[in-house]
Amino acid sequence: MQEHLTVDHLLGIKELTEGDIQLIFHTADSFKEVINRPIKKVPSLRDITIANVFFENSTRTRLSFELAEKRLSADVINFSSSNSSVKKGETLLDTVNNILAMKVDMVVMRHSSPGAPHFLSRHIDANIVNAGDGTHEHPTQALLDTFSIREKYGEVGGLKVAVVGDILHSRVALSNIFALQKLGAEVMVCGPATLLPRHISELGVRVEYNIRKALQWCDVANVLRIQLERQQIKYFPSLREYSLYYGINKQLLDSLDKEITIMHPGPINRGVELTSDVADSDHSIILEQVQNGVAVRMAVLYLLAGKRGS
Amino acid sequence: MEKRQLFDSSLLRITISRLCHQLIERHDDFSDTVFLGLQPRGIYLAERIKSRLKELTDIDVPLGYLDTTFHRDDFRRRDSPLRANATKVPFIIEDKRVVVIDDVLYTGRSVRAAFDAMGAFGRSRSIELLVLIKRKYSRELPISADYSGRSINTTPKQKVLVQLKEQGFDEDNIWIINKETN
């Protein structure tokens, strides 16, 4: 196994090697043990200051990063664009440079524009962790998803994973496809034609429009949230119709002649993508995903901080 | 590269037996004693101590594996972060007599990190340190071993190379080697 990450920033899964992902997983295994101890904190990052810069709303990702940072003993500052200088017209670079002037070492950033963290990484001397850029990538979500699959099945290679739902507006889908493929899984996307990007098959994924066929094919279904807030036009007639054709319920799962694992990056639109009896069933590893998110983010921050030098 | 053997299988077995007898003298029936082997190689020595004690006394002392990577004080002073190993401490050390076991005592920094890491598992009644090899004149912290298999004079240019069967070697061999200098 390689000694350190090949990258200085975590901008996307596309830039990572399989070795990087395995190193992150190996480190996350150790952090998972740490966060299950009575005292869940280690002093590794006690001399590091991290800014969580969120230009777009997020609750669980920000909380997960904040918890990961605090469990590594880093100093944490939080910035959100609402009620901030961004509203007064300040540029992204100026905003972040002002934060960095406070001697910040790492920046965890969410932004609505694809490529914003890449832009920033070329202009500032801090490690950048992309916490979601528009509909482009959400690398730590993909890492925690694949880590959760590896935890359940032992390894990811050889598994069949269907990514179901709103692929077009999701930043999780692209990162998931890259991560799963790098680890040797077969990937399918399934959803209404209007929510699948036109050239998605060029990424080497299968495309399926029928949910029953997709579930019949896969070992794991990673069900994405319908991103209603990002839809400027109607991509499907109604939530009720979406639920009827693409929602996963207990009846549908029971009718398959196999057991599959259900995942969801949250928050769930209950009754739309998943019914409650599926989301809360033994098939679901949704809460494991949340717990693994902290361990995986600790691993990413630890490994990137280790490359900073003292 | 100059290489001098410190232990072979036979000498290692005798030394482990001696260390076990020293433990028996101090810990009697081991009723409140637990062992913590330090990752990565201290766990092999700890397993052997536990196993030999079982043969000698029929007492099964609880053994945990402790990894100190996240508690080290040289993080970010190395070329790359140390790779973490698994910690498996399936008991609470509250009010226990803990024997920390490692293969080599060198600067003392790993042991200091171990003391820090142990805090997550409770407040022990006492801590003792058992090492197979105690390197002299190399301590950077005021840490000493309560039990040691052998004390050796070393310089910073020397390295102790531990090759045990558990690591995949055909036989046990522990060497002291002179590191090559450019």
GROMACS .gro file of C-alpha atoms in nm:
model
  492
    1MET     CA    1   0.000   0.000   0.000
    2GLN     CA    2   0.128   0.348  -0.084
    3GLU     CA    3   0.261   0.572   0.194
    4HIS     CA    4   0.086   0.898   0.111
    5LEU     CA    5  -0.176   1.053  -0.115
    6THR     CA    6  -0.071   1.148  -0.467
    7VAL     CA    7  -0.271   1.473  -0.440
    8ASP     CA    8  -0.240   1.785  -0.221
    9HIS     CA    9  -0.612   1.863  -0.239
   10LEU     CA   10  -0.924   1.650  -0.253
   11LEU     CA   11  -1.099   1.814  -0.545
   12GLY     CA   12  -1.271   1.511  -0.692
   13ILE     CA   13  -1.252   1.136  -0.718
   14LYS     CA   14  -1.137   1.167  -1.079
   15GLU     CA   15  -0.794   1.293  -0.963
   16LEU     CA   16  -0.743   1.007  -0.715
   17THR     CA   17  -0.571   0.677  -0.789
   18GLU     CA   18  -0.704   0.344  -0.666
   19GLY     CA   19  -0.409   0.346  -0.424
   20ASP     CA   20  -0.521   0.682  -0.283
   21ILE     CA   21  -0.868   0.543  -0.220
   22GLN     CA   22  -0.730   0.228  -0.054
   23LEU     CA   23  -0.503   0.441   0.168
   24ILE     CA   24  -0.800   0.658   0.271
   25PHE     CA   25  -1.004   0.344   0.351
   26HIS     CA   26  -0.720   0.187   0.550
   27THR     CA   27  -0.684   0.506   0.755
   28ALA     CA   28  -1.062   0.537   0.795
   29ASP     CA   29  -1.069   0.183   0.942
   30SER     CA   30  -0.848   0.308   1.224
   31PHE     CA   31  -1.054   0.624   1.274
   32LYS     CA   32  -1.371   0.416   1.288
   33GLU     CA   33  -1.220   0.238   1.587
   34VAL     CA   34  -1.130   0.576   1.741
   35ILE     CA   35  -1.482   0.717   1.711
   36ASN     CA   36  -1.624   0.410   1.884
   37ARG     CA   37  -1.402   0.458   2.190
   38PRO     CA   38  -1.536   0.615   2.511
   39ILE     CA   39  -1.303   0.911   2.435
   40LYS     CA   40  -1.340   0.977   2.065
   41LYS     CA   41  -1.068   1.234   2.017
   42VAL     CA   42  -0.705   1.215   1.902
   43PRO     CA   43  -0.451   1.500   1.899
   44SER     CA   44  -0.319   1.457   1.542
   45LEU     CA   45  -0.434   1.793   1.400
   46ARG     CA   46  -0.396   2.006   1.713
   47ASP     CA   47  -0.177   2.259   1.528
   48ILE     CA   48  -0.405   2.284   1.223
   49THR     CA   49  -0.683   2.535   1.163
   50ILE     CA   50  -0.959   2.441   0.923
   51ALA     CA   51  -1.220   2.673   0.769
   52ASN     CA   52  -1.550   2.525   0.661
   53VAL     CA   53  -1.655   2.761   0.383
   54PHE     CA   54  -2.006   2.684   0.266
   55PHE     CA   55  -2.141   2.902  -0.013
   56GLU     CA   56  -2.439   2.668  -0.040
   57ASN     CA   57  -2.659   2.532   0.235
   58SER     CA   58  -2.569   2.200   0.388
   59THR     CA   59  -2.647   2.050   0.723
   60ARG     CA   60  -2.521   1.694   0.736
   61THR     CA   61  -2.203   1.738   0.530
   62ARG     CA   62  -2.098   2.044   0.732
   63LEU     CA   63  -2.178   1.872   1.063
   64SER     CA   64  -1.991   1.560   0.955
   65PHE     CA   65  -1.682   1.761   0.856
   66GLU     CA   66  -1.699   1.968   1.175
   67LEU     CA   67  -1.719   1.657   1.389
   68ALA     CA   68  -1.430   1.497   1.197
   69GLU     CA   69  -1.218   1.810   1.245
   70LYS     CA   70  -1.295   1.835   1.615
   71ARG     CA   71  -1.220   1.468   1.673
   72LEU     CA   72  -0.879   1.529   1.518
   73SER     CA   73  -0.834   1.825   1.760
   74ALA     CA   74  -0.815   2.085   1.480
   75ASP     CA   75  -0.929   2.442   1.539
   76VAL     CA   76  -1.241   2.504   1.334
   77ILE     CA   77  -1.403   2.815   1.192
   78ASN     CA   78  -1.730   2.811   1.004
   79PHE     CA   79  -1.830   3.046   0.728
   80SER     CA   80  -2.159   3.050   0.543
   81SER     CA   81  -2.240   3.283   0.258
   82SER     CA   82  -2.576   3.390   0.395
   83ASN     CA   83  -2.526   3.701   0.609
   84SER     CA   84  -2.172   3.740   0.476
   85SER     CA   85  -1.960   3.968   0.261
   86VAL     CA   86  -2.052   3.756  -0.042
   87LYS     CA   87  -2.390   3.926  -0.031
   88LYS     CA   88  -2.203   4.257  -0.063
   89GLY     CA   89  -2.037   4.148  -0.386
   90GLU     CA   90  -1.701   4.016  -0.263
   91THR     CA   91  -1.531   3.766  -0.496
   92LEU     CA   92  -1.466   3.404  -0.402
   93LEU     CA   93  -1.090   3.460  -0.406
   94ASP     CA   94  -1.111   3.769  -0.184
   95THR     CA   95  -1.341   3.592   0.061
   96VAL     CA   96  -1.113   3.292   0.093
   97ASN     CA   97  -0.793   3.501   0.104
   98ASN     CA   98  -0.941   3.700   0.393
   99ILE     CA   99  -1.015   3.377   0.576
  100LEU     CA  100  -0.664   3.248   0.502
  101ALA     CA  101  -0.513   3.570   0.640
  102MET     CA  102  -0.633   3.439   0.976
  103LYS     CA  103  -0.370   3.161   0.935
  104VAL     CA  104  -0.600   2.887   0.816
  105ASP     CA  105  -0.427   2.571   0.692
  106MET     CA  106  -0.710   2.384   0.524
  107VAL     CA  107  -1.035   2.486   0.357
  108VAL     CA  108  -1.340   2.262   0.326
  109MET     CA  109  -1.555   2.424   0.061
  110ARG     CA  110  -1.900   2.381  -0.085
  111HIS     CA  111  -1.993   2.598  -0.380
  112SER     CA  112  -2.272   2.600  -0.634
  113SER     CA  113  -2.030   2.645  -0.926
  114PRO     CA  114  -1.863   2.334  -1.069
  115GLY     CA  115  -1.486   2.376  -1.057
  116ALA     CA  116  -1.481   2.642  -0.782
  117PRO     CA  117  -1.248   2.438  -0.556
  118HIS     CA  118  -1.019   2.366  -0.854
  119PHE     CA  119  -0.998   2.739  -0.921
  120LEU     CA  120  -0.920   2.809  -0.557
  121SER     CA  121  -0.654   2.539  -0.534
  122ARG     CA  122  -0.456   2.717  -0.807
  123HIS     CA  123  -0.455   3.048  -0.621
  124ILE     CA  124  -0.413   2.980  -0.251
  125ASP     CA  125  -0.167   2.801  -0.028
  126ALA     CA  126  -0.401   2.580   0.172
  127ASN     CA  127  -0.525   2.226   0.126
  128ILE     CA  128  -0.871   2.233  -0.030
  129VAL     CA  129  -1.132   1.966   0.033
  130ASN     CA  130  -1.426   1.979  -0.204
  131ALA     CA  131  -1.747   1.933  -0.006
  132GLY     CA  132  -1.958   1.952  -0.322
  133ASP     CA  133  -1.927   2.179  -0.626
  134GLY     CA  134  -2.252   2.231  -0.809
  135THR     CA  135  -2.359   1.918  -0.992
  136HIS     CA  136  -1.997   1.817  -1.050
  137GLU     CA  137  -1.837   1.615  -0.765
  138HIS     CA  138  -1.885   1.537  -0.397
  139PRO     CA  139  -1.578   1.323  -0.334
  140THR     CA  140  -1.609   1.254   0.039
  141GLN     CA  141  -1.968   1.133  -0.010
  142ALA     CA  142  -1.849   0.888  -0.277
  143LEU     CA  143  -1.565   0.774  -0.052
  144LEU     CA  144  -1.798   0.709   0.240
  145ASP     CA  145  -2.045   0.533   0.010
  146THR     CA  146  -1.782   0.299  -0.131
  147PHE     CA  147  -1.628   0.254   0.216
  148SER     CA  148  -1.973   0.144   0.341
  149ILE     CA  149  -2.007  -0.103   0.051
  150ARG     CA  150  -1.658  -0.240   0.126
  151GLU     CA  151  -1.752  -0.273   0.493
  152LYS     CA  152  -2.062  -0.473   0.406
  153TYR     CA  153  -1.917  -0.696   0.133
  154GLY     CA  154  -1.546  -0.706   0.219
  155GLU     CA  155  -1.448  -0.557  -0.114
  156VAL     CA  156  -1.600  -0.342  -0.385
  157GLY     CA  157  -1.446  -0.509  -0.690
  158GLY     CA  158  -1.682  -0.738  -0.879
  159LEU     CA  159  -1.999  -0.595  -0.726
  160LYS     CA  160  -2.283  -0.453  -0.929
  161VAL     CA  161  -2.402  -0.113  -0.812
  162ALA     CA  162  -2.702   0.075  -0.947
  163VAL     CA  163  -2.717   0.449  -0.892
  164VAL     CA  164  -3.087   0.531  -0.900
  165GLY     CA  165  -3.276   0.854  -0.942
  166ASP     CA  166  -3.186   1.213  -1.020
  167ILE     CA  167  -2.846   1.161  -1.184
  168LEU     CA  168  -2.867   1.488  -1.378
  169HIS     CA  169  -2.870   1.716  -1.075
  170SER     CA  170  -2.661   1.504  -0.844
  171ARG     CA  171  -2.299   1.570  -0.751
  172VAL     CA  172  -2.293   1.235  -0.573
  173ALA     CA  173  -2.360   1.033  -0.890
  174LEU     CA  174  -2.048   1.135  -1.082
  175SER     CA  175  -1.814   1.088  -0.783
  176ASN     CA  176  -1.976   0.753  -0.707
  177ILE     CA  177  -1.932   0.633  -1.064
  178PHE     CA  178  -1.561   0.726  -1.062
  179ALA     CA  179  -1.497   0.571  -0.719
  180LEU     CA  180  -1.683   0.248  -0.790
  181GLN     CA  181  -1.517   0.202  -1.128
  182LYS     CA  182  -1.169   0.271  -0.985
  183LEU     CA  183  -1.232  -0.004  -0.731
  184GLY     CA  184  -1.352  -0.249  -0.995
  185ALA     CA  185  -1.730  -0.243  -0.952
  186GLU     CA  186  -1.979  -0.250  -1.239
  187VAL     CA  187  -2.204   0.054  -1.238
  188MET     CA  188  -2.551   0.114  -1.375
  189VAL     CA  189  -2.755   0.433  -1.367
  190CYS     CA  190  -3.130   0.412  -1.355
  191GLY     CA  191  -3.393   0.684  -1.367
  192PRO     CA  192  -3.636   0.863  -1.595
  193ALA     CA  193  -3.476   0.966  -1.926
  194THR     CA  194  -3.519   1.332  -1.836
  195LEU     CA  195  -3.299   1.289  -1.525
  196LEU     CA  196  -3.017   1.098  -1.697
  197PRO     CA  197  -2.744   1.304  -1.869
  198ARG     CA  198  -2.751   1.238  -2.243
  199HIS     CA  199  -2.395   1.099  -2.280
  200ILE     CA  200  -2.370   0.923  -1.943
  201SER     CA  201  -2.303   0.585  -2.109
  202GLU     CA  202  -1.969   0.722  -2.234
  203LEU     CA  203  -1.846   0.691  -1.876
  204GLY     CA  204  -1.874   0.314  -1.916
  205VAL     CA  205  -2.190   0.273  -1.714
  206ARG     CA  206  -2.499   0.074  -1.806
  207VAL     CA  207  -2.817   0.274  -1.851
  208GLU     CA  208  -3.153   0.135  -1.745
  209TYR     CA  209  -3.493   0.302  -1.736
  210ASN     CA  210  -3.679   0.025  -1.557
  211ILE     CA  211  -3.631   0.017  -1.180
  212ARG     CA  212  -3.731  -0.348  -1.144
  213LYS     CA  213  -3.470  -0.456  -1.401
  214ALA     CA  214  -3.208  -0.239  -1.232
  215LEU     CA  215  -3.277  -0.391  -0.891
  216GLN     CA  216  -3.280  -0.740  -1.039
  217TRP     CA  217  -2.930  -0.674  -1.182
  218CYS     CA  218  -2.758  -0.507  -0.888
  219ASP     CA  219  -2.613  -0.607  -0.551
  220VAL     CA  220  -2.637  -0.252  -0.418
  221ALA     CA  221  -2.882   0.024  -0.503
  222ASN     CA  222  -2.755   0.371  -0.418
  223VAL     CA  223  -3.074   0.574  -0.432
  224LEU     CA  224  -3.031   0.947  -0.483
  225ARG     CA  225  -3.251   1.227  -0.361
  226ILE     CA  226  -3.471   1.412  -0.607
  227GLN     CA  227  -3.304   1.754  -0.611
  228LEU     CA  228  -3.624   1.956  -0.635
  229GLU     CA  229  -3.442   2.277  -0.541
  230ARG     CA  230  -3.214   2.250  -0.845
  231GLN     CA  231  -3.488   2.188  -1.099
  232GLN     CA  232  -3.582   2.498  -1.290
  233ILE     CA  233  -3.830   2.312  -1.507
  234LYS     CA  234  -4.049   2.006  -1.456
  235TYR     CA  235  -3.848   1.692  -1.534
  236PHE     CA  236  -4.136   1.460  -1.445
  237PRO     CA  237  -4.509   1.517  -1.410
  238SER     CA  238  -4.544   1.477  -1.035
  239LEU     CA  239  -4.373   1.334  -0.727
  240ARG     CA  240  -4.653   1.082  -0.707
  241GLU     CA  241  -4.577   0.958  -1.056
  242TYR     CA  242  -4.202   0.949  -0.987
  243SER     CA  243  -4.268   0.747  -0.675
  244LEU     CA  244  -4.491   0.510  -0.870
  245TYR     CA  245  -4.228   0.439  -1.138
  246TYR     CA  246  -3.896   0.485  -0.954
  247GLY     CA  247  -3.975   0.473  -0.583
  248ILE     CA  248  -3.853   0.164  -0.398
  249ASN     CA  249  -4.096   0.003  -0.159
  250LYS     CA  250  -4.101  -0.316   0.045
  251GLN     CA  251  -4.334  -0.488  -0.198
  252LEU     CA  252  -4.091  -0.430  -0.485
  253LEU     CA  253  -3.793  -0.556  -0.281
  254ASP     CA  254  -3.984  -0.864  -0.164
  255SER     CA  255  -4.079  -0.949  -0.521
  256LEU     CA  256  -3.710  -0.980  -0.622
  257ASP     CA  257  -3.555  -1.323  -0.598
  258LYS     CA  258  -3.246  -1.179  -0.427
  259GLU     CA  259  -3.134  -0.959  -0.137
  260ILE     CA  260  -2.995  -0.618  -0.223
  261THR     CA  261  -2.844  -0.342  -0.013
  262ILE     CA  262  -3.011  -0.003  -0.011
  263MET     CA  263  -2.811   0.317   0.029
  264HIS     CA  264  -2.907   0.683   0.026
  265PRO     CA  265  -2.686   0.990   0.079
  266GLY     CA  266  -2.972   1.169   0.256
  267PRO     CA  267  -3.180   1.357   0.328
  268ILE     CA  268  -3.448   1.113   0.211
  269ASN     CA  269  -3.771   1.233   0.062
  270ARG     CA  270  -3.963   0.962   0.243
  271GLY     CA  271  -4.234   0.812   0.030
  272VAL     CA  272  -4.074   0.945  -0.289
  273GLU     CA  273  -3.738   0.769  -0.347
  274LEU     CA  274  -3.782   0.521  -0.064
  275THR     CA  275  -4.073   0.423   0.153
  276SER     CA  276  -4.009   0.423   0.527
  277ASP     CA  277  -4.032   0.045   0.554
  278VAL     CA  278  -3.738   0.022   0.310
  279ALA     CA  279  -3.535   0.312   0.452
  280ASP     CA  280  -3.559   0.164   0.803
  281SER     CA  281  -3.527  -0.202   0.701
  282ASP     CA  282  -3.237  -0.446   0.737
  283HIS     CA  283  -3.159  -0.391   0.368
  284SER     CA  284  -3.066  -0.031   0.440
  285ILE     CA  285  -2.717   0.082   0.547
  286ILE     CA  286  -2.810   0.450   0.550
  287LEU     CA  287  -2.714   0.511   0.913
  288GLU     CA  288  -2.385   0.323   0.865
  289GLN     CA  289  -2.314   0.565   0.580
  290VAL     CA  290  -2.359   0.858   0.819
  291GLN     CA  291  -2.125   0.705   1.079
  292ASN     CA  292  -1.867   0.613   0.817
  293GLY     CA  293  -1.880   0.970   0.685
  294VAL     CA  294  -1.705   1.101   0.996
  295ALA     CA  295  -1.432   0.833   0.984
  296VAL     CA  296  -1.370   0.882   0.611
  297ARG     CA  297  -1.352   1.262   0.646
  298MET     CA  298  -1.112   1.224   0.939
  299ALA     CA  299  -0.892   1.007   0.717
  300VAL     CA  300  -0.896   1.258   0.430
  301LEU     CA  301  -0.811   1.552   0.657
  302TYR     CA  302  -0.541   1.354   0.840
  303LEU     CA  303  -0.370   1.240   0.520
  304LEU     CA  304  -0.383   1.584   0.357
  305ALA     CA  305  -0.256   1.755   0.674
  306GLY     CA  306   0.030   1.505   0.684
  307LYS     CA  307   0.151   1.642   0.351
  308ARG     CA  308   0.170   2.002   0.477
  309GLY     CA  309   0.496   1.961   0.670
  310SER     CA  310   0.550   2.140   0.996
  311MET     CA  311   2.599  -0.342   0.584
  312GLU     CA  312   2.736  -0.472   0.914
  313LYS     CA  313   2.496  -0.703   1.097
  314ARG     CA  314   2.519  -0.863   1.443
  315GLN     CA  315   2.268  -1.113   1.577
  316LEU     CA  316   2.104  -1.030   1.911
  317PHE     CA  317   1.852  -1.314   1.933
  318ASP     CA  318   1.786  -1.641   1.756
  319SER     CA  319   1.480  -1.859   1.820
  320SER     CA  320   1.632  -2.042   2.111
  321LEU     CA  321   1.760  -1.736   2.296
  322LEU     CA  322   1.433  -1.558   2.232
  323ARG     CA  323   1.238  -1.845   2.389
  324ILE     CA  324   1.460  -1.844   2.699
  325THR     CA  325   1.435  -1.465   2.732
  326ILE     CA  326   1.056  -1.470   2.703
  327SER     CA  327   1.040  -1.735   2.975
  328ARG     CA  328   1.259  -1.522   3.201
  329LEU     CA  329   1.041  -1.215   3.141
  330CYS     CA  330   0.734  -1.424   3.228
  331HIS     CA  331   0.888  -1.535   3.556
  332GLN     CA  332   0.966  -1.172   3.641
  333LEU     CA  333   0.603  -1.083   3.570
  334ILE     CA  334   0.483  -1.371   3.792
  335GLU     CA  335   0.699  -1.241   4.079
  336ARG     CA  336   0.533  -0.901   4.066
  337HIS     CA  337   0.180  -0.981   3.950
  338ASP     CA  338   0.108  -1.295   4.150
  339ASP     CA  339  -0.226  -1.429   4.016
  340PHE     CA  340  -0.265  -1.152   3.752
  341SER     CA  341  -0.619  -1.086   3.876
  342ASP     CA  342  -0.607  -0.713   3.789
  343THR     CA  343  -0.345  -0.725   3.517
  344VAL     CA  344  -0.392  -0.661   3.147
  345PHE     CA  345  -0.138  -0.655   2.863
  346LEU     CA  346  -0.123  -0.395   2.589
  347GLY     CA  347   0.096  -0.482   2.292
  348LEU     CA  348   0.211  -0.181   2.091
  349GLN     CA  349   0.153  -0.192   1.718
  350PRO     CA  350   0.306  -0.295   1.490
  351ARG     CA  351   0.561  -0.545   1.630
  352GLY     CA  352   0.501  -0.526   2.004
  353ILE     CA  353   0.185  -0.730   1.954
  354TYR     CA  354   0.385  -1.036   1.848
  355LEU     CA  355   0.599  -1.022   2.161
  356ALA     CA  356   0.285  -0.964   2.370
  357GLU     CA  357   0.119  -1.271   2.217
  358ARG     CA  358   0.423  -1.482   2.300
  359ILE     CA  359   0.439  -1.352   2.658
  360LYS     CA  360   0.067  -1.425   2.702
  361SER     CA  361   0.103  -1.772   2.556
  362ARG     CA  362   0.413  -1.864   2.763
  363LEU     CA  363   0.244  -1.734   3.080
  364LYS     CA  364  -0.054  -1.954   3.006
  365GLU     CA  365   0.181  -2.254   2.981
  366LEU     CA  366   0.356  -2.163   3.307
  367THR     CA  367   0.059  -2.059   3.521
  368ASP     CA  368  -0.257  -2.157   3.330
  369ILE     CA  369  -0.364  -1.793   3.361
  370ASP     CA  370  -0.508  -1.616   3.059
  371VAL     CA  371  -0.416  -1.247   3.087
  372PRO     CA  372  -0.636  -1.017   2.871
  373LEU     CA  373  -0.437  -0.876   2.582
  374GLY     CA  374  -0.512  -0.572   2.368
  375TYR     CA  375  -0.337  -0.418   2.069
  376LEU     CA  376  -0.271  -0.046   2.091
  377ASP     CA  377  -0.177   0.171   1.794
  378THR     CA  378  -0.018   0.505   1.879
  379THR     CA  379  -0.004   0.661   1.531
  380PHE     CA  380  -0.262   0.933   1.595
  381HIS     CA  381  -0.100   1.029   1.926
  382ARG     CA  382   0.259   1.067   1.803
  383ASP     CA  383   0.428   1.404   1.831
  384ASP     CA  384   0.617   1.374   1.503
  385PHE     CA  385   0.312   1.389   1.275
  386ARG     CA  386   0.385   1.637   0.991
  387ARG     CA  387   0.757   1.620   1.069
  388ARG     CA  388   0.796   1.311   0.854
  389ASP     CA  389   0.803   1.283   0.475
  390SER     CA  390   0.468   1.105   0.487
  391PRO     CA  391   0.214   1.037   0.762
  392LEU     CA  392   0.263   0.710   0.946
  393ARG     CA  393   0.022   0.444   0.834
  394ALA     CA  394  -0.211   0.350   1.116
  395ASN     CA  395  -0.256  -0.005   1.243
  396ALA     CA  396  -0.557  -0.155   1.413
  397THR     CA  397  -0.627  -0.087   1.779
  398LYS     CA  398  -0.809  -0.371   1.953
  399VAL     CA  399  -0.858  -0.310   2.321
  400PRO     CA  400  -1.165  -0.516   2.414
  401PHE     CA  401  -1.157  -0.412   2.781
  402ILE     CA  402  -1.151  -0.098   2.995
  403ILE     CA  403  -0.821  -0.038   3.175
  404GLU     CA  404  -0.986   0.153   3.461
  405ASP     CA  405  -0.808   0.055   3.786
  406LYS     CA  406  -0.610  -0.220   3.609
  407ARG     CA  407  -0.239  -0.290   3.632
  408VAL     CA  408  -0.134  -0.242   3.272
  409VAL     CA  409   0.180  -0.394   3.125
  410VAL     CA  410   0.270  -0.218   2.802
  411ILE     CA  411   0.472  -0.449   2.576
  412ASP     CA  412   0.694  -0.346   2.287
  413ASP     CA  413   0.985  -0.498   2.101
  414VAL     CA  414   1.236  -0.214   2.122
  415LEU     CA  415   1.268   0.087   2.355
  416TYR     CA  416   1.454   0.356   2.162
  417THR     CA  417   1.372   0.728   2.201
  418GLY     CA  418   1.072   0.670   2.427
  419ARG     CA  419   0.838   0.871   2.205
  420SER     CA  420   0.624   0.570   2.104
  421VAL     CA  421   0.576   0.484   2.470
  422ARG     CA  422   0.481   0.844   2.551
  423ALA     CA  423   0.227   0.831   2.268
  424ALA     CA  424   0.099   0.503   2.411
  425PHE     CA  425   0.040   0.665   2.751
  426ASP     CA  426  -0.161   0.934   2.574
  427ALA     CA  427  -0.362   0.682   2.369
  428MET     CA  428  -0.437   0.472   2.678
  429GLY     CA  429  -0.630   0.763   2.827
  430ALA     CA  430  -0.919   0.675   2.595
  431PHE     CA  431  -0.964   0.340   2.767
  432GLY     CA  432  -0.977   0.449   3.130
  433ARG     CA  433  -0.747   0.547   3.417
  434SER     CA  434  -0.520   0.259   3.502
  435ARG     CA  435  -0.399   0.183   3.855
  436SER     CA  436  -0.042   0.148   3.733
  437ILE     CA  437   0.154   0.115   3.412
  438GLU     CA  438   0.466  -0.094   3.360
  439LEU     CA  439   0.677  -0.124   3.049
  440LEU     CA  440   0.816  -0.451   2.918
  441VAL     CA  441   1.050  -0.451   2.620
  442LEU     CA  442   1.259  -0.717   2.455
  443ILE     CA  443   1.545  -0.481   2.373
  444LYS     CA  444   1.638  -0.170   2.564
  445ARG     CA  445   1.862   0.055   2.358
  446LYS     CA  446   2.090   0.260   2.582
  447TYR     CA  447   2.203   0.622   2.531
  448SER     CA  448   1.916   0.697   2.293
  449ARG     CA  449   1.630   0.815   2.513
  450GLU     CA  450   1.475   1.154   2.429
  451LEU     CA  451   1.220   1.135   2.710
  452PRO     CA  452   1.261   1.021   3.072
  453ILE     CA  453   1.112   0.676   3.010
  454SER     CA  454   1.258   0.351   3.136
  455ALA     CA  455   1.155  -0.015   3.108
  456ASP     CA  456   1.047  -0.219   3.412
  457TYR     CA  457   1.133  -0.546   3.237
  458SER     CA  458   1.378  -0.589   2.952
  459GLY     CA  459   1.510  -0.890   2.767
  460ARG     CA  460   1.842  -0.732   2.686
  461SER     CA  461   2.013  -0.394   2.711
  462ILE     CA  462   2.241  -0.293   2.427
  463ASN     CA  463   2.470   0.001   2.362
  464THR     CA  464   2.369   0.169   2.037
  465THR     CA  465   2.440   0.476   1.831
  466PRO     CA  466   2.186   0.664   1.617
  467LYS     CA  467   2.345   0.508   1.309
  468GLN     CA  468   2.237   0.164   1.421
  469LYS     CA  469   1.901   0.000   1.380
  470VAL     CA  470   1.741  -0.302   1.543
  471LEU     CA  471   1.592  -0.535   1.283
  472VAL     CA  472   1.324  -0.766   1.421
  473GLN     CA  473   1.228  -1.065   1.207
  474LEU     CA  474   0.974  -1.295   1.369
  475LYS     CA  475   0.791  -1.599   1.236
  476GLU     CA  476   0.460  -1.416   1.277
  477GLN     CA  477   0.583  -1.165   1.020
  478GLY     CA  478   0.634  -1.442   0.766
  479PHE     CA  479   1.000  -1.526   0.829
  480ASP     CA  480   1.117  -1.890   0.849
  481GLU     CA  481   1.269  -1.842   1.191
  482ASP     CA  482   1.306  -1.578   1.459
  483ASN     CA  483   1.607  -1.350   1.421
  484ILE     CA  484   1.679  -1.014   1.574
  485TRP     CA  485   1.975  -0.820   1.447
  486ILE     CA  486   2.148  -0.493   1.511
  487ILE     CA  487   2.263  -0.338   1.188
  488ASN     CA  488   2.468  -0.033   1.099
  489LYS     CA  489   2.261   0.189   0.872
  490GLU     CA  490   2.443   0.274   0.552
  491THR     CA  491   2.540   0.640   0.527
  492ASN     CA  492   2.588   0.825   0.203
   0.00000   0.00000   0.00000
